[in-house]
Amino acid sequence: MFTRIFGKPKQETNALATLDKLNETLEMLEKKEKVLLKKTAAEVEKAKEFTRAKNKRAAIQCLKRKRLYEQQVEQLGNFQLRIHDQMILLEGAKATTETVDALRTGAAAMKAMQKATNIDDVDKTMDEINEQTENMKMIQEALSTPIGAAADFDEDELEAELEELEEAELEEQLLQPATTAPSAPIHLPTTGRQQVRPAAQQNKAEEDELAALQAEMAL
C-alpha cells in the first residue's frame, strides 16, 4: 500500500537493479559458455580429421585449443556459481529488509492507532454502551408488560373495601325474614273476650314489625 502511494523505497530499488544486473551478467556468461562448448566440439572434430590424415602436429594443436576452451568453460562456470550465490544472498537480504520494513510499518501503524485511542475515551464509550443497553432493556420490559398490569393499588384500601362488603353481606343476611318457622299468633286483649285477627291482618302486623326492626338496625 505504502509502496503504491509513495513509490518503492531506495533500498528496494537498488536491490532490484542489482538483481537485474546480475541476471544480465548470468545470461551473458551462459551464452559465452555455449559458444566455447561449440568451439571445443569443433576442435575435437578437427583433431579427428587430422588424425585420419596422419597430421599429428595439427591434431595436437587442435587438442591444445580444446583444452584452452575447456579451461574457459570451467572459469565461466565458476563465475556463474558466484553470481548465483550473490543473487541468493541478495534475494535473502531483500526478503529480510522487506520483512523488517513491514514489521516497522505495522508497529508505526499500531503506535498511531494507540495514540489516537485514549483509555478514557474507551471507558466513556463503554459507559455509553452500557447505558444504552440498560435503557433498551427498560423499554423492552415496558413494552412487554400487559395493559393494566402496571396499575398501582393501595392494599389497605382494598382490605377496607372488602370488610365493608362482608359487613353489608352480614347485615343483609340478618335482615332476611325467617321462612321456615311459623309465626306465633298475636293475641290482643279485648273487652271481655279474646278475638283472633284474620290472616290478612296478622300478615300485615308481621310486616309492620319487620319494617320497624329493619329501621332500628339501620340506625
PDB file of C-alpha atoms in Angstrom:
ATOM      1  CA  MET A   1       0.000   0.000   0.000  1.00  0.00           C
ATOM      2  CA  PHE A   2       2.694   2.489   1.027  1.00  0.00           C
ATOM      3  CA  THR A   3       4.792   1.366  -1.938  1.00  0.00           C
ATOM      4  CA  ARG A   4       1.920   2.102  -4.326  1.00  0.00           C
ATOM      5  CA  ILE A   5       1.400   5.531  -2.797  1.00  0.00           C
ATOM      6  CA  PHE A   6       4.935   6.757  -2.169  1.00  0.00           C
ATOM      7  CA  GLY A   7       6.862   4.541  -4.588  1.00  0.00           C
ATOM      8  CA  LYS A   8       9.425   1.868  -3.850  1.00  0.00           C
ATOM      9  CA  PRO A   9      11.978   2.585  -1.137  1.00  0.00           C
ATOM     10  CA  LYS A  10      15.501   3.407  -2.262  1.00  0.00           C
ATOM     11  CA  GLN A  11      16.991   0.232  -0.795  1.00  0.00           C
ATOM     12  CA  GLU A  12      14.425  -1.925  -2.553  1.00  0.00           C
ATOM     13  CA  THR A  13      15.063  -0.093  -5.827  1.00  0.00           C
ATOM     14  CA  ASN A  14      18.813  -0.643  -5.523  1.00  0.00           C
ATOM     15  CA  ALA A  15      18.301  -4.317  -4.731  1.00  0.00           C
ATOM     16  CA  LEU A  16      16.082  -4.810  -7.757  1.00  0.00           C
ATOM     17  CA  ALA A  17      18.553  -3.005 -10.002  1.00  0.00           C
ATOM     18  CA  THR A  18      21.390  -5.183  -8.699  1.00  0.00           C
ATOM     19  CA  LEU A  19      19.397  -8.352  -9.274  1.00  0.00           C
ATOM     20  CA  ASP A  20      18.642  -7.252 -12.811  1.00  0.00           C
ATOM     21  CA  LYS A  21      22.336  -6.590 -13.430  1.00  0.00           C
ATOM     22  CA  LEU A  22      23.307  -9.997 -12.067  1.00  0.00           C
ATOM     23  CA  ASN A  23      20.703 -11.697 -14.258  1.00  0.00           C
ATOM     24  CA  GLU A  24      22.049  -9.930 -17.317  1.00  0.00           C
ATOM     25  CA  THR A  25      25.610 -10.964 -16.449  1.00  0.00           C
ATOM     26  CA  LEU A  26      24.495 -14.546 -15.871  1.00  0.00           C
ATOM     27  CA  GLU A  27      22.800 -14.666 -19.263  1.00  0.00           C
ATOM     28  CA  MET A  28      25.939 -13.281 -20.903  1.00  0.00           C
ATOM     29  CA  LEU A  29      28.159 -15.926 -19.242  1.00  0.00           C
ATOM     30  CA  GLU A  30      25.791 -18.708 -20.282  1.00  0.00           C
ATOM     31  CA  LYS A  31      25.923 -17.529 -23.879  1.00  0.00           C
ATOM     32  CA  LYS A  32      29.744 -17.451 -23.823  1.00  0.00           C
ATOM     33  CA  GLU A  33      29.769 -20.901 -22.301  1.00  0.00           C
ATOM     34  CA  LYS A  34      27.639 -22.271 -25.143  1.00  0.00           C
ATOM     35  CA  VAL A  35      29.963 -20.684 -27.714  1.00  0.00           C
ATOM     36  CA  LEU A  36      33.040 -22.181 -26.046  1.00  0.00           C
ATOM     37  CA  LEU A  37      31.423 -25.603 -25.876  1.00  0.00           C
ATOM     38  CA  LYS A  38      30.719 -25.441 -29.603  1.00  0.00           C
ATOM     39  CA  LYS A  39      34.343 -24.427 -30.244  1.00  0.00           C
ATOM     40  CA  THR A  40      35.550 -27.285 -28.074  1.00  0.00           C
ATOM     41  CA  ALA A  41      33.454 -29.774 -30.013  1.00  0.00           C
ATOM     42  CA  ALA A  42      34.722 -28.313 -33.277  1.00  0.00           C
ATOM     43  CA  GLU A  43      38.370 -28.706 -32.216  1.00  0.00           C
ATOM     44  CA  VAL A  44      37.723 -32.347 -31.370  1.00  0.00           C
ATOM     45  CA  GLU A  45      36.303 -32.966 -34.832  1.00  0.00           C
ATOM     46  CA  LYS A  46      39.303 -31.230 -36.417  1.00  0.00           C
ATOM     47  CA  ALA A  47      41.685 -33.313 -34.351  1.00  0.00           C
ATOM     48  CA  LYS A  48      39.978 -36.473 -35.597  1.00  0.00           C
ATOM     49  CA  GLU A  49      40.290 -35.330 -39.206  1.00  0.00           C
ATOM     50  CA  PHE A  50      43.969 -34.535 -38.792  1.00  0.00           C
ATOM     51  CA  THR A  51      44.489 -37.881 -37.143  1.00  0.00           C
ATOM     52  CA  ARG A  52      42.887 -39.671 -40.073  1.00  0.00           C
ATOM     53  CA  ALA A  53      45.092 -37.587 -42.353  1.00  0.00           C
ATOM     54  CA  LYS A  54      48.153 -38.642 -40.386  1.00  0.00           C
ATOM     55  CA  ASN A  55      48.798 -34.991 -39.458  1.00  0.00           C
ATOM     56  CA  LYS A  56      49.737 -35.485 -35.837  1.00  0.00           C
ATOM     57  CA  ARG A  57      51.068 -31.981 -35.266  1.00  0.00           C
ATOM     58  CA  ALA A  58      47.849 -30.302 -36.414  1.00  0.00           C
ATOM     59  CA  ALA A  59      45.780 -32.733 -34.350  1.00  0.00           C
ATOM     60  CA  ILE A  60      47.784 -31.875 -31.241  1.00  0.00           C
ATOM     61  CA  GLN A  61      47.263 -28.161 -31.862  1.00  0.00           C
ATOM     62  CA  CYS A  62      43.513 -28.800 -32.029  1.00  0.00           C
ATOM     63  CA  LEU A  63      43.613 -30.635 -28.734  1.00  0.00           C
ATOM     64  CA  LYS A  64      45.559 -27.764 -27.114  1.00  0.00           C
ATOM     65  CA  ARG A  65      42.945 -25.262 -28.231  1.00  0.00           C
ATOM     66  CA  LYS A  66      40.269 -27.622 -26.949  1.00  0.00           C
ATOM     67  CA  ARG A  67      41.958 -27.627 -23.535  1.00  0.00           C
ATOM     68  CA  LEU A  68      42.083 -23.844 -23.508  1.00  0.00           C
ATOM     69  CA  TYR A  69      38.363 -23.665 -24.351  1.00  0.00           C
ATOM     70  CA  GLU A  70      37.584 -26.168 -21.604  1.00  0.00           C
ATOM     71  CA  GLN A  71      39.518 -24.065 -19.096  1.00  0.00           C
ATOM     72  CA  GLN A  72      37.495 -21.006 -20.122  1.00  0.00           C
ATOM     73  CA  VAL A  73      34.286 -23.004 -19.831  1.00  0.00           C
ATOM     74  CA  GLU A  74      35.278 -24.083 -16.326  1.00  0.00           C
ATOM     75  CA  GLN A  75      36.092 -20.497 -15.424  1.00  0.00           C
ATOM     76  CA  LEU A  76      32.755 -19.297 -16.741  1.00  0.00           C
ATOM     77  CA  GLY A  77      31.063 -21.997 -14.682  1.00  0.00           C
ATOM     78  CA  ASN A  78      32.783 -20.683 -11.562  1.00  0.00           C
ATOM     79  CA  PHE A  79      31.662 -17.159 -12.453  1.00  0.00           C
ATOM     80  CA  GLN A  80      28.097 -18.365 -12.818  1.00  0.00           C
ATOM     81  CA  LEU A  81      28.233 -20.065  -9.421  1.00  0.00           C
ATOM     82  CA  ARG A  82      29.499 -16.864  -7.853  1.00  0.00           C
ATOM     83  CA  ILE A  83      26.682 -14.905  -9.441  1.00  0.00           C
ATOM     84  CA  HIS A  84      24.112 -17.466  -8.317  1.00  0.00           C
ATOM     85  CA  ASP A  85      25.451 -17.239  -4.773  1.00  0.00           C
ATOM     86  CA  GLN A  86      25.328 -13.451  -4.904  1.00  0.00           C
ATOM     87  CA  MET A  87      21.762 -13.497  -6.213  1.00  0.00           C
ATOM     88  CA  ILE A  88      20.624 -15.894  -3.473  1.00  0.00           C
ATOM     89  CA  LEU A  89      22.224 -13.753  -0.783  1.00  0.00           C
ATOM     90  CA  LEU A  90      20.789 -10.576  -2.272  1.00  0.00           C
ATOM     91  CA  GLU A  91      17.281 -12.059  -2.562  1.00  0.00           C
ATOM     92  CA  GLY A  92      17.525 -13.255   1.041  1.00  0.00           C
ATOM     93  CA  ALA A  93      18.663  -9.816   2.179  1.00  0.00           C
ATOM     94  CA  LYS A  94      15.870  -8.235   0.160  1.00  0.00           C
ATOM     95  CA  ALA A  95      13.282 -10.519   1.787  1.00  0.00           C
ATOM     96  CA  THR A  96      14.738  -9.723   5.213  1.00  0.00           C
ATOM     97  CA  THR A  97      14.641  -5.995   4.519  1.00  0.00           C
ATOM     98  CA  GLU A  98      11.070  -6.184   3.269  1.00  0.00           C
ATOM     99  CA  THR A  99      10.070  -8.163   6.360  1.00  0.00           C
ATOM    100  CA  VAL A 100      11.702  -5.632   8.666  1.00  0.00           C
ATOM    101  CA  ASP A 101      10.088  -2.751   6.775  1.00  0.00           C
ATOM    102  CA  ALA A 102       6.694  -4.447   7.004  1.00  0.00           C
ATOM    103  CA  LEU A 103       7.128  -5.012  10.731  1.00  0.00           C
ATOM    104  CA  ARG A 104       8.285  -1.431  11.198  1.00  0.00           C
ATOM    105  CA  THR A 105       5.287  -0.145   9.241  1.00  0.00           C
ATOM    106  CA  GLY A 106       2.932  -2.315  11.291  1.00  0.00           C
ATOM    107  CA  ALA A 107       4.475  -1.137  14.549  1.00  0.00           C
ATOM    108  CA  ALA A 108       4.170   2.500  13.458  1.00  0.00           C
ATOM    109  CA  ALA A 109       0.536   1.989  12.471  1.00  0.00           C
ATOM    110  CA  MET A 110      -0.192   0.282  15.786  1.00  0.00           C
ATOM    111  CA  LYS A 111       1.504   3.103  17.676  1.00  0.00           C
ATOM    112  CA  ALA A 112      -0.518   5.692  15.767  1.00  0.00           C
ATOM    113  CA  MET A 113      -3.777   3.863  16.494  1.00  0.00           C
ATOM    114  CA  GLN A 114      -2.922   3.527  20.170  1.00  0.00           C
ATOM    115  CA  LYS A 115      -2.052   7.219  20.287  1.00  0.00           C
ATOM    116  CA  ALA A 116      -5.381   8.093  18.681  1.00  0.00           C
ATOM    117  CA  THR A 117      -7.275   5.829  21.076  1.00  0.00           C
ATOM    118  CA  ASN A 118      -7.328   7.122  24.649  1.00  0.00           C
ATOM    119  CA  ILE A 119      -8.232   4.798  27.517  1.00  0.00           C
ATOM    120  CA  ASP A 120     -10.598   7.458  28.875  1.00  0.00           C
ATOM    121  CA  ASP A 121     -12.406   7.518  25.539  1.00  0.00           C
ATOM    122  CA  VAL A 122     -12.722   3.748  25.662  1.00  0.00           C
ATOM    123  CA  ASP A 123     -14.172   3.866  29.186  1.00  0.00           C
ATOM    124  CA  LYS A 124     -16.578   6.622  28.158  1.00  0.00           C
ATOM    125  CA  THR A 125     -17.671   4.636  25.129  1.00  0.00           C
ATOM    126  CA  MET A 126     -18.254   1.519  27.233  1.00  0.00           C
ATOM    127  CA  ASP A 127     -20.300   3.540  29.747  1.00  0.00           C
ATOM    128  CA  GLU A 128     -22.452   4.903  26.933  1.00  0.00           C
ATOM    129  CA  ILE A 129     -22.947   1.399  25.537  1.00  0.00           C
ATOM    130  CA  ASN A 130     -23.939   0.056  28.962  1.00  0.00           C
ATOM    131  CA  GLU A 131     -26.351   2.952  29.496  1.00  0.00           C
ATOM    132  CA  GLN A 132     -27.960   2.449  26.099  1.00  0.00           C
ATOM    133  CA  THR A 133     -28.243  -1.274  26.769  1.00  0.00           C
ATOM    134  CA  GLU A 134     -29.935  -0.653  30.117  1.00  0.00           C
ATOM    135  CA  ASN A 135     -32.356   1.840  28.558  1.00  0.00           C
ATOM    136  CA  MET A 136     -33.212  -0.639  25.839  1.00  0.00           C
ATOM    137  CA  LYS A 137     -33.931  -3.324  28.449  1.00  0.00           C
ATOM    138  CA  MET A 138     -36.267  -0.949  30.294  1.00  0.00           C
ATOM    139  CA  ILE A 139     -38.072  -0.094  27.059  1.00  0.00           C
ATOM    140  CA  GLN A 140     -38.474  -3.764  26.186  1.00  0.00           C
ATOM    141  CA  GLU A 141     -39.799  -4.578  29.652  1.00  0.00           C
ATOM    142  CA  ALA A 142     -42.290  -1.699  29.443  1.00  0.00           C
ATOM    143  CA  LEU A 143     -43.495  -2.859  26.041  1.00  0.00           C
ATOM    144  CA  SER A 144     -43.828  -6.471  27.192  1.00  0.00           C
ATOM    145  CA  THR A 145     -45.945  -5.576  30.290  1.00  0.00           C
ATOM    146  CA  PRO A 146     -49.681  -6.378  29.770  1.00  0.00           C
ATOM    147  CA  ILE A 147     -52.107  -3.472  29.723  1.00  0.00           C
ATOM    148  CA  GLY A 148     -53.350  -2.675  33.232  1.00  0.00           C
ATOM    149  CA  ALA A 149     -50.770  -4.841  34.958  1.00  0.00           C
ATOM    150  CA  ALA A 150     -48.681  -1.872  35.920  1.00  0.00           C
ATOM    151  CA  ALA A 151     -51.515  -0.106  37.876  1.00  0.00           C
ATOM    152  CA  ASP A 152     -50.609   0.621  41.478  1.00  0.00           C
ATOM    153  CA  PHE A 153     -53.390  -0.220  44.002  1.00  0.00           C
ATOM    154  CA  ASP A 154     -53.399   0.562  47.698  1.00  0.00           C
ATOM    155  CA  GLU A 155     -53.633  -2.735  49.571  1.00  0.00           C
ATOM    156  CA  ASP A 156     -55.105  -1.046  52.695  1.00  0.00           C
ATOM    157  CA  GLU A 157     -57.926   0.498  50.673  1.00  0.00           C
ATOM    158  CA  LEU A 158     -58.707  -2.868  49.118  1.00  0.00           C
ATOM    159  CA  GLU A 159     -58.811  -4.516  52.562  1.00  0.00           C
ATOM    160  CA  ALA A 160     -61.179  -1.818  53.875  1.00  0.00           C
ATOM    161  CA  GLU A 161     -63.470  -2.184  50.874  1.00  0.00           C
ATOM    162  CA  LEU A 162     -63.570  -5.943  51.380  1.00  0.00           C
ATOM    163  CA  GLU A 163     -64.533  -5.532  55.045  1.00  0.00           C
ATOM    164  CA  GLU A 164     -67.379  -3.188  54.047  1.00  0.00           C
ATOM    165  CA  LEU A 165     -68.662  -5.769  51.581  1.00  0.00           C
ATOM    166  CA  GLU A 166     -68.516  -8.500  54.229  1.00  0.00           C
ATOM    167  CA  GLU A 167     -70.429  -6.310  56.757  1.00  0.00           C
ATOM    168  CA  ALA A 168     -73.066  -5.448  54.183  1.00  0.00           C
ATOM    169  CA  GLU A 169     -73.478  -9.123  53.324  1.00  0.00           C
ATOM    170  CA  LEU A 170     -73.873  -9.995  57.012  1.00  0.00           C
ATOM    171  CA  GLU A 171     -76.499  -7.285  57.555  1.00  0.00           C
ATOM    172  CA  GLU A 172     -78.405  -8.485  54.514  1.00  0.00           C
ATOM    173  CA  GLN A 173     -78.450 -11.998  55.892  1.00  0.00           C
ATOM    174  CA  LEU A 174     -79.674 -10.790  59.298  1.00  0.00           C
ATOM    175  CA  LEU A 175     -82.477  -8.733  57.772  1.00  0.00           C
ATOM    176  CA  GLN A 176     -83.846 -11.566  55.690  1.00  0.00           C
ATOM    177  CA  PRO A 177     -87.264 -12.898  57.133  1.00  0.00           C
ATOM    178  CA  ALA A 178     -87.402 -16.421  58.541  1.00  0.00           C
ATOM    179  CA  THR A 179     -89.382 -18.632  56.162  1.00  0.00           C
ATOM    180  CA  THR A 180     -89.148 -21.966  57.977  1.00  0.00           C
ATOM    181  CA  ALA A 181     -90.538 -21.251  61.468  1.00  0.00           C
ATOM    182  CA  PRO A 182     -94.252 -20.348  61.656  1.00  0.00           C
ATOM    183  CA  SER A 183     -95.077 -17.036  63.172  1.00  0.00           C
ATOM    184  CA  ALA A 184     -96.749 -17.127  66.587  1.00  0.00           C
ATOM    185  CA  PRO A 185    -100.213 -15.682  66.610  1.00  0.00           C
ATOM    186  CA  ILE A 186    -100.548 -12.351  68.293  1.00  0.00           C
ATOM    187  CA  HIS A 187    -103.273 -12.182  70.945  1.00  0.00           C
ATOM    188  CA  LEU A 188    -104.579  -8.774  71.778  1.00  0.00           C
ATOM    189  CA  PRO A 189    -106.684  -8.223  74.850  1.00  0.00           C
ATOM    190  CA  THR A 190    -110.288  -7.285  74.258  1.00  0.00           C
ATOM    191  CA  THR A 191    -113.000  -6.039  76.439  1.00  0.00           C
ATOM    192  CA  GLY A 192    -114.126  -9.270  77.781  1.00  0.00           C
ATOM    193  CA  ARG A 193    -113.175 -11.812  75.188  1.00  0.00           C
ATOM    194  CA  GLN A 194    -110.205 -12.801  73.056  1.00  0.00           C
ATOM    195  CA  GLN A 195    -110.564 -12.045  69.379  1.00  0.00           C
ATOM    196  CA  VAL A 196    -108.473 -13.732  66.710  1.00  0.00           C
ATOM    197  CA  ARG A 197    -107.326 -11.475  63.901  1.00  0.00           C
ATOM    198  CA  PRO A 198    -107.949 -12.523  60.377  1.00  0.00           C
ATOM    199  CA  ALA A 199    -104.963 -13.888  58.429  1.00  0.00           C
ATOM    200  CA  ALA A 200    -104.600 -10.747  56.372  1.00  0.00           C
ATOM    201  CA  GLN A 201    -104.421  -8.579  59.424  1.00  0.00           C
ATOM    202  CA  GLN A 202    -101.893 -10.952  61.000  1.00  0.00           C
ATOM    203  CA  ASN A 203     -99.595 -10.797  57.965  1.00  0.00           C
ATOM    204  CA  LYS A 204     -99.905  -7.031  57.903  1.00  0.00           C
ATOM    205  CA  ALA A 205     -98.841  -6.838  61.534  1.00  0.00           C
ATOM    206  CA  GLU A 206     -95.838  -9.049  60.906  1.00  0.00           C
ATOM    207  CA  GLU A 207     -94.696  -6.893  58.014  1.00  0.00           C
ATOM    208  CA  ASP A 208     -95.003  -3.767  60.173  1.00  0.00           C
ATOM    209  CA  GLU A 209     -92.913  -5.332  62.922  1.00  0.00           C
ATOM    210  CA  LEU A 210     -90.263  -6.416  60.411  1.00  0.00           C
ATOM    211  CA  ALA A 211     -90.055  -2.933  58.924  1.00  0.00           C
ATOM    212  CA  ALA A 212     -89.666  -1.426  62.384  1.00  0.00           C
ATOM    213  CA  LEU A 213     -86.875  -3.885  63.170  1.00  0.00           C
ATOM    214  CA  GLN A 214     -85.031  -3.064  59.920  1.00  0.00           C
ATOM    215  CA  ALA A 215     -85.298   0.655  60.695  1.00  0.00           C
ATOM    216  CA  GLU A 216     -83.777   0.165  64.127  1.00  0.00           C
ATOM    217  CA  MET A 217     -80.840  -1.903  62.729  1.00  0.00           C
ATOM    218  CA  ALA A 218     -80.184   0.665  60.055  1.00  0.00           C
ATOM    219  CA  LEU A 219     -79.663   3.275  62.767  1.00  0.00           C
TER     220      LEU A 219
END
